[in-house]
């Protein structure tokens, strides 16, 4: 098990620092707040009129995206139901999750979410959450086509976890997205936006929060305001916008990073 340790963020909620990736799972400005501001609200999923909503969460972490989504969904009771599929390479240990709590009704909801890593699936009166543990590149190919109304893309950063930021991985997410699906991510990295565009998404700017730059929104269809012409031109021109590639969806992290460096060097010479 990769060493993980809790850290306190500015909104009082805990995040987890991974020694493997050298990063925390959330912004220091506020872990739970980030889930709301960067994912749940900009996705627009709860404003949809569908009677059954389906959300894909790439990177369960300690479950804050799922918690924020379900907490907002329960407050917006319109007789609907919601299904969440969450992908996680290395589910957090129960001993670590035990150290995290919330007050009141949200605390009770989080206690349910804490059971997901151990039981793979939990259900409530009008929601169901299922975890697919292991390499997301394997599980994403198992997902049904055109299924999800929103995708929360929340792995570690592109430079640290390039396996989940490749053109090929985003193509699988595009395949799994339904019409009008909005993908949210905290990253505005040029290589991430370029990969999303190549995968078929309409790409726009996402909200910023605290010390973090703006995120990115990507939609299947014209459901976000596209990046302006100058920004799109930069993605075509800048070597730093060279996307990660992984045609087999099984390449080692070092190979993905090395290939991009080679392609960047070629673009600089062109």
mmCIF file of C-alpha atoms in Angstrom:
data_model
loop_
_atom_site.group_PDB
_atom_site.id
_atom_site.type_symbol
_atom_site.label_atom_id
_atom_site.label_comp_id
_atom_site.label_asym_id
_atom_site.label_seq_id
_atom_site.Cartn_x
_atom_site.Cartn_y
_atom_site.Cartn_z
ATOM 1 C CA UNK A 1 0.000 0.000 0.000
ATOM 2 C CA UNK A 2 1.397 3.411 -1.005
ATOM 3 C CA UNK A 3 1.993 5.649 2.060
ATOM 4 C CA UNK A 4 -0.918 8.079 2.524
ATOM 5 C CA UNK A 5 -1.323 10.632 5.269
ATOM 6 C CA UNK A 6 -4.067 13.135 6.124
ATOM 7 C CA UNK A 7 -3.517 16.910 5.926
ATOM 8 C CA UNK A 8 -5.919 19.694 6.906
ATOM 9 C CA UNK A 9 -7.052 22.162 4.219
ATOM 10 C CA UNK A 10 -8.265 25.736 4.605
ATOM 11 C CA UNK A 11 -11.985 24.900 4.792
ATOM 12 C CA UNK A 12 -11.287 22.586 7.747
ATOM 13 C CA UNK A 13 -11.733 19.354 5.802
ATOM 14 C CA UNK A 14 -8.996 16.768 5.459
ATOM 15 C CA UNK A 15 -7.190 15.782 2.288
ATOM 16 C CA UNK A 16 -4.700 12.984 1.754
ATOM 17 C CA UNK A 17 -1.068 13.362 0.728
ATOM 18 C CA UNK A 18 0.406 10.568 -1.402
ATOM 19 C CA UNK A 19 4.133 9.917 -1.108
ATOM 20 C CA UNK A 20 4.069 8.052 -4.450
ATOM 21 C CA UNK A 21 2.765 11.051 -6.397
ATOM 22 C CA UNK A 22 4.240 13.751 -4.170
ATOM 23 C CA UNK A 23 0.872 15.515 -4.124
ATOM 24 C CA UNK A 24 -2.247 15.980 -2.058
ATOM 25 C CA UNK A 25 -5.562 14.813 -3.481
ATOM 26 C CA UNK A 26 -7.090 18.289 -3.175
ATOM 27 C CA UNK A 27 -6.210 21.966 -3.184
ATOM 28 C CA UNK A 28 -4.995 23.434 0.103
ATOM 29 C CA UNK A 29 -7.777 26.006 -0.237
ATOM 30 C CA UNK A 30 -10.383 23.426 0.749
ATOM 31 C CA UNK A 31 -10.823 19.756 -0.046
ATOM 32 C CA UNK A 32 -14.611 19.418 0.208
ATOM 33 C CA UNK A 33 -15.192 22.871 -1.287
ATOM 34 C CA UNK A 34 -13.124 21.839 -4.313
ATOM 35 C CA UNK A 35 -15.476 18.935 -4.978
ATOM 36 C CA UNK A 36 -18.419 21.331 -5.130
ATOM 37 C CA UNK A 37 -16.769 24.205 -7.002
ATOM 38 C CA UNK A 38 -14.684 22.236 -9.514
ATOM 39 C CA UNK A 39 -16.919 19.246 -10.181
ATOM 40 C CA UNK A 40 -20.497 19.010 -8.921
ATOM 41 C CA UNK A 41 -21.752 22.506 -9.715
ATOM 42 C CA UNK A 42 -19.985 23.175 -13.058
ATOM 43 C CA UNK A 43 -21.032 19.759 -14.382
ATOM 44 C CA UNK A 44 -24.650 20.932 -14.318
ATOM 45 C CA UNK A 45 -25.729 17.347 -13.811
ATOM 46 C CA UNK A 46 -28.278 18.096 -11.085
ATOM 47 C CA UNK A 47 -30.017 20.649 -13.333
ATOM 48 C CA UNK A 48 -30.857 17.966 -15.891
ATOM 49 C CA UNK A 49 -34.434 16.729 -16.191
ATOM 50 C CA UNK A 50 -33.559 13.035 -16.485
ATOM 51 C CA UNK A 51 -35.353 10.839 -13.953
ATOM 52 C CA UNK A 52 -32.245 8.686 -13.503
ATOM 53 C CA UNK A 53 -28.880 10.413 -13.459
ATOM 54 C CA UNK A 54 -25.588 8.625 -14.088
ATOM 55 C CA UNK A 55 -22.187 10.008 -13.085
ATOM 56 C CA UNK A 56 -18.696 8.623 -13.626
ATOM 57 C CA UNK A 57 -16.116 9.607 -11.001
ATOM 58 C CA UNK A 58 -12.518 9.018 -12.128
ATOM 59 C CA UNK A 59 -10.454 9.013 -8.941
ATOM 60 C CA UNK A 60 -12.483 8.175 -5.814
ATOM 61 C CA UNK A 61 -9.695 9.302 -3.472
ATOM 62 C CA UNK A 62 -11.406 9.649 -0.100
ATOM 63 C CA UNK A 63 -14.864 10.047 -1.595
ATOM 64 C CA UNK A 64 -15.430 13.799 -1.452
ATOM 65 C CA UNK A 65 -16.701 14.117 -5.020
ATOM 66 C CA UNK A 66 -19.237 11.381 -4.359
ATOM 67 C CA UNK A 67 -20.156 12.916 -0.994
ATOM 68 C CA UNK A 68 -20.658 16.404 -2.432
ATOM 69 C CA UNK A 69 -22.694 15.042 -5.349
ATOM 70 C CA UNK A 70 -24.991 12.955 -3.168
ATOM 71 C CA UNK A 71 -25.398 15.673 -0.530
ATOM 72 C CA UNK A 72 -26.500 18.170 -3.200
ATOM 73 C CA UNK A 73 -28.676 15.565 -4.904
ATOM 74 C CA UNK A 74 -30.526 14.676 -1.708
ATOM 75 C CA UNK A 75 -31.245 18.378 -1.065
ATOM 76 C CA UNK A 76 -32.717 18.649 -4.574
ATOM 77 C CA UNK A 77 -35.347 15.969 -4.082
ATOM 78 C CA UNK A 78 -37.453 15.709 -7.231
ATOM 79 C CA UNK A 79 -38.238 12.010 -7.041
ATOM 80 C CA UNK A 80 -35.204 11.154 -9.131
ATOM 81 C CA UNK A 81 -32.489 8.550 -8.629
ATOM 82 C CA UNK A 82 -28.752 8.680 -9.238
ATOM 83 C CA UNK A 83 -26.171 6.045 -10.074
ATOM 84 C CA UNK A 84 -22.445 6.685 -9.587
ATOM 85 C CA UNK A 85 -19.599 4.548 -10.894
ATOM 86 C CA UNK A 86 -16.263 5.454 -9.334
ATOM 87 C CA UNK A 87 -12.826 4.298 -10.476
ATOM 88 C CA UNK A 88 -9.882 4.040 -8.089
ATOM 89 C CA UNK A 89 -6.497 2.401 -8.544
ATOM 90 C CA UNK A 90 -5.789 2.020 -4.849
ATOM 91 C CA UNK A 91 -8.804 2.402 -2.540
ATOM 92 C CA UNK A 92 -7.951 4.103 0.770
ATOM 93 C CA UNK A 93 -7.584 1.858 3.833
ATOM 94 C CA UNK A 94 -10.441 1.787 6.333
ATOM 95 C CA UNK A 95 -8.131 2.932 9.135
ATOM 96 C CA UNK A 96 -7.383 6.140 7.250
ATOM 97 C CA UNK A 97 -11.030 6.841 6.370
ATOM 98 C CA UNK A 98 -11.963 6.311 10.012
ATOM 99 C CA UNK A 99 -10.008 9.459 10.885
ATOM 100 C CA UNK A 100 -12.232 11.626 8.670
ATOM 101 C CA UNK A 101 -15.706 12.738 9.729
ATOM 102 C CA UNK A 102 -18.384 15.345 9.050
ATOM 103 C CA UNK A 103 -21.132 16.614 11.368
ATOM 104 C CA UNK A 104 -24.846 15.908 11.160
ATOM 105 C CA UNK A 105 -26.619 14.399 8.162
ATOM 106 C CA UNK A 106 -23.555 14.812 5.958
ATOM 107 C CA UNK A 107 -21.594 12.789 8.494
ATOM 108 C CA UNK A 108 -24.104 9.964 8.267
ATOM 109 C CA UNK A 109 -23.919 10.059 4.468
ATOM 110 C CA UNK A 110 -20.120 9.970 4.568
ATOM 111 C CA UNK A 111 -20.206 6.933 6.860
ATOM 112 C CA UNK A 112 -22.109 5.167 4.067
ATOM 113 C CA UNK A 113 -19.581 6.302 1.466
ATOM 114 C CA UNK A 114 -16.714 5.039 3.629
ATOM 115 C CA UNK A 115 -18.035 1.513 3.139
ATOM 116 C CA UNK A 116 -17.517 1.628 -0.627
ATOM 117 C CA UNK A 117 -13.846 0.508 -0.729
ATOM 118 C CA UNK A 118 -14.608 -2.546 1.403
ATOM 119 C CA UNK A 119 -17.937 -3.524 -0.160
ATOM 120 C CA UNK A 120 -17.524 -2.251 -3.758
ATOM 121 C CA UNK A 121 -21.146 -1.047 -3.780
ATOM 122 C CA UNK A 122 -23.480 0.833 -1.466
ATOM 123 C CA UNK A 123 -27.119 1.793 -1.909
ATOM 124 C CA UNK A 124 -29.471 4.309 -0.394
ATOM 125 C CA UNK A 125 -33.139 5.081 -0.900
ATOM 126 C CA UNK A 126 -32.532 6.858 -4.213
ATOM 127 C CA UNK A 127 -28.847 6.366 -4.980
ATOM 128 C CA UNK A 128 -26.320 3.650 -5.758
ATOM 129 C CA UNK A 129 -22.518 3.903 -5.861
ATOM 130 C CA UNK A 130 -20.300 1.195 -7.329
ATOM 131 C CA UNK A 131 -16.498 1.149 -7.229
ATOM 132 C CA UNK A 132 -14.323 -0.484 -9.868
ATOM 133 C CA UNK A 133 -10.951 -0.881 -8.157
ATOM 134 C CA UNK A 134 -7.712 -1.255 -10.089
ATOM 135 C CA UNK A 135 -6.334 0.291 -13.258
ATOM 136 C CA UNK A 136 -8.922 2.731 -14.624
ATOM 137 C CA UNK A 137 -7.567 2.097 -18.129
ATOM 138 C CA UNK A 138 -8.912 -1.449 -17.892
ATOM 139 C CA UNK A 139 -12.262 -0.596 -16.344
ATOM 140 C CA UNK A 140 -13.037 2.349 -18.618
ATOM 141 C CA UNK A 141 -13.213 -0.052 -21.561
ATOM 142 C CA UNK A 142 -15.859 -2.092 -19.707
ATOM 143 C CA UNK A 143 -18.271 0.848 -19.417
ATOM 144 C CA UNK A 144 -21.323 0.971 -21.642
ATOM 145 C CA UNK A 145 -21.327 3.533 -24.454
ATOM 146 C CA UNK A 146 -23.245 6.821 -24.202
ATOM 147 C CA UNK A 147 -24.194 6.168 -20.577
ATOM 148 C CA UNK A 148 -23.082 9.038 -18.329
ATOM 149 C CA UNK A 149 -24.541 12.502 -17.839
ATOM 150 C CA UNK A 150 -21.420 13.843 -16.111
ATOM 151 C CA UNK A 151 -17.809 12.770 -15.632
ATOM 152 C CA UNK A 152 -15.670 14.021 -12.754
ATOM 153 C CA UNK A 153 -12.064 13.601 -13.891
ATOM 154 C CA UNK A 154 -10.018 13.855 -10.716
ATOM 155 C CA UNK A 155 -6.825 11.771 -10.781
ATOM 156 C CA UNK A 156 -3.436 13.100 -9.718
ATOM 157 C CA UNK A 157 -1.918 15.753 -11.993
ATOM 158 C CA UNK A 158 -0.987 15.074 -15.622
ATOM 159 C CA UNK A 159 2.746 15.246 -14.893
ATOM 160 C CA UNK A 160 2.462 12.766 -12.008
ATOM 161 C CA UNK A 161 -0.266 10.446 -13.328
ATOM 162 C CA UNK A 162 -0.100 10.715 -17.148
ATOM 163 C CA UNK A 163 -1.748 7.301 -17.618
ATOM 164 C CA UNK A 164 -5.160 8.917 -17.048
ATOM 165 C CA UNK A 165 -4.565 12.022 -19.181
ATOM 166 C CA UNK A 166 -3.848 10.458 -22.573
ATOM 167 C CA UNK A 167 -5.746 10.961 -25.816
ATOM 168 C CA UNK A 168 -6.725 7.292 -25.746
ATOM 169 C CA UNK A 169 -8.102 7.412 -22.193
ATOM 170 C CA UNK A 170 -10.133 10.507 -22.998
ATOM 171 C CA UNK A 171 -11.471 8.778 -26.119
ATOM 172 C CA UNK A 172 -12.842 6.037 -23.878
ATOM 173 C CA UNK A 173 -14.440 8.651 -21.656
ATOM 174 C CA UNK A 174 -15.962 10.297 -24.733
ATOM 175 C CA UNK A 175 -17.375 6.923 -25.799
ATOM 176 C CA UNK A 176 -18.918 6.411 -22.337
ATOM 177 C CA UNK A 177 -20.373 9.937 -22.252
ATOM 178 C CA UNK A 178 -23.963 10.522 -23.249
ATOM 179 C CA UNK A 179 -25.029 13.457 -25.417
ATOM 180 C CA UNK A 180 -24.689 16.632 -23.377
ATOM 181 C CA UNK A 181 -22.362 15.025 -20.850
ATOM 182 C CA UNK A 182 -19.955 17.512 -19.256
ATOM 183 C CA UNK A 183 -16.546 16.369 -18.053
ATOM 184 C CA UNK A 184 -15.045 18.465 -15.256
ATOM 185 C CA UNK A 185 -11.420 18.586 -14.189
ATOM 186 C CA UNK A 186 -9.303 20.845 -12.014
ATOM 187 C CA UNK A 187 -6.446 20.940 -14.562
ATOM 188 C CA UNK A 188 -5.881 23.591 -17.212
ATOM 189 C CA UNK A 189 -2.653 21.984 -18.456
ATOM 190 C CA UNK A 190 -2.146 22.537 -22.176
ATOM 191 C CA UNK A 191 -1.460 18.852 -22.820
ATOM 192 C CA UNK A 192 -4.688 17.884 -21.048
ATOM 193 C CA UNK A 193 -6.798 20.311 -23.066
ATOM 194 C CA UNK A 194 -5.130 19.241 -26.306
ATOM 195 C CA UNK A 195 -5.845 15.586 -25.520
ATOM 196 C CA UNK A 196 -9.502 16.326 -24.745
ATOM 197 C CA UNK A 197 -9.884 18.185 -28.033
ATOM 198 C CA UNK A 198 -8.268 15.362 -29.997
ATOM 199 C CA UNK A 199 -10.568 12.883 -28.258
ATOM 200 C CA UNK A 200 -13.613 14.737 -29.624
ATOM 201 C CA UNK A 201 -14.738 16.948 -26.727
ATOM 202 C CA UNK A 202 -15.707 20.598 -26.987
ATOM 203 C CA UNK A 203 -13.307 22.186 -24.499
ATOM 204 C CA UNK A 204 -13.830 25.304 -22.406
ATOM 205 C CA UNK A 205 -12.650 26.984 -19.246
ATOM 206 C CA UNK A 206 -13.647 25.713 -15.824
ATOM 207 C CA UNK A 207 -13.865 27.622 -12.543
ATOM 208 C CA UNK A 208 -10.838 28.612 -10.500
ATOM 209 C CA UNK A 209 -10.606 28.249 -6.745
ATOM 210 C CA UNK A 210 -8.234 29.553 -4.116
ATOM 211 C CA UNK A 211 -4.610 29.055 -5.056
ATOM 212 C CA UNK A 212 -5.423 26.876 -8.058
ATOM 213 C CA UNK A 213 -5.767 28.142 -11.610
ATOM 214 C CA UNK A 214 -8.931 27.689 -13.609
ATOM 215 C CA UNK A 215 -10.025 24.173 -14.381
ATOM 216 C CA UNK A 216 -11.357 22.765 -17.636
ATOM 217 C CA UNK A 217 -14.824 21.783 -18.833
ATOM 218 C CA UNK A 218 -15.247 19.409 -21.767
ATOM 219 C CA UNK A 219 -18.566 18.425 -23.294
ATOM 220 C CA UNK A 220 -19.920 15.870 -25.707
ATOM 221 C CA UNK A 221 -21.747 18.340 -27.909
ATOM 222 C CA UNK A 222 -22.025 22.131 -27.736
ATOM 223 C CA UNK A 223 -22.795 22.373 -24.016
ATOM 224 C CA UNK A 224 -19.847 24.487 -22.837
ATOM 225 C CA UNK A 225 -18.465 27.762 -24.165
ATOM 226 C CA UNK A 226 -15.466 26.790 -26.297
ATOM 227 C CA UNK A 227 -11.975 28.126 -25.704
ATOM 228 C CA UNK A 228 -11.280 31.350 -27.560
ATOM 229 C CA UNK A 229 -9.438 31.299 -30.860
ATOM 230 C CA UNK A 230 -6.131 32.495 -29.403
ATOM 231 C CA UNK A 231 -6.107 29.733 -26.805
ATOM 232 C CA UNK A 232 -6.928 27.078 -29.387
ATOM 233 C CA UNK A 233 -4.146 28.427 -31.608
ATOM 234 C CA UNK A 234 -1.708 28.105 -28.714
ATOM 235 C CA UNK A 235 -2.663 24.463 -28.319
ATOM 236 C CA UNK A 236 -1.680 23.884 -31.939
ATOM 237 C CA UNK A 237 1.527 25.892 -31.689
ATOM 238 C CA UNK A 238 3.012 25.271 -28.246
ATOM 239 C CA UNK A 239 5.266 22.209 -27.758
ATOM 240 C CA UNK A 240 3.987 22.067 -24.166
ATOM 241 C CA UNK A 241 0.549 21.250 -25.587
ATOM 242 C CA UNK A 242 1.867 17.927 -26.903
ATOM 243 C CA UNK A 243 -0.575 15.387 -25.407
ATOM 244 C CA UNK A 244 0.238 12.118 -23.698
ATOM 245 C CA UNK A 245 -0.370 8.991 -25.780
ATOM 246 C CA UNK A 246 -0.973 5.377 -24.820
ATOM 247 C CA UNK A 247 -2.472 3.428 -27.731
ATOM 248 C CA UNK A 248 -2.564 0.138 -25.806
ATOM 249 C CA UNK A 249 -3.958 1.752 -22.639
ATOM 250 C CA UNK A 250 -1.355 -0.261 -20.750
ATOM 251 C CA UNK A 251 1.958 1.585 -21.173
ATOM 252 C CA UNK A 252 4.177 2.238 -18.169
ATOM 253 C CA UNK A 253 4.147 5.747 -16.736
ATOM 254 C CA UNK A 254 7.798 6.301 -17.627
ATOM 255 C CA UNK A 255 7.189 5.281 -21.253
ATOM 256 C CA UNK A 256 4.274 7.695 -21.603
ATOM 257 C CA UNK A 257 6.350 10.549 -20.199
ATOM 258 C CA UNK A 258 9.347 9.659 -22.365
ATOM 259 C CA UNK A 259 7.271 9.515 -25.544
ATOM 260 C CA UNK A 260 5.839 12.958 -24.923
ATOM 261 C CA UNK A 261 9.302 14.405 -24.337
ATOM 262 C CA UNK A 262 10.425 12.968 -27.679
ATOM 263 C CA UNK A 263 7.415 14.391 -29.503
ATOM 264 C CA UNK A 264 7.906 17.795 -27.838
ATOM 265 C CA UNK A 265 11.509 17.874 -29.047
ATOM 266 C CA UNK A 266 10.384 17.138 -32.593
ATOM 267 C CA UNK A 267 7.801 19.938 -32.462
ATOM 268 C CA UNK A 268 10.458 22.413 -31.318
ATOM 269 C CA UNK A 269 12.618 21.513 -34.310
ATOM 270 C CA UNK A 270 9.781 21.742 -36.815
#
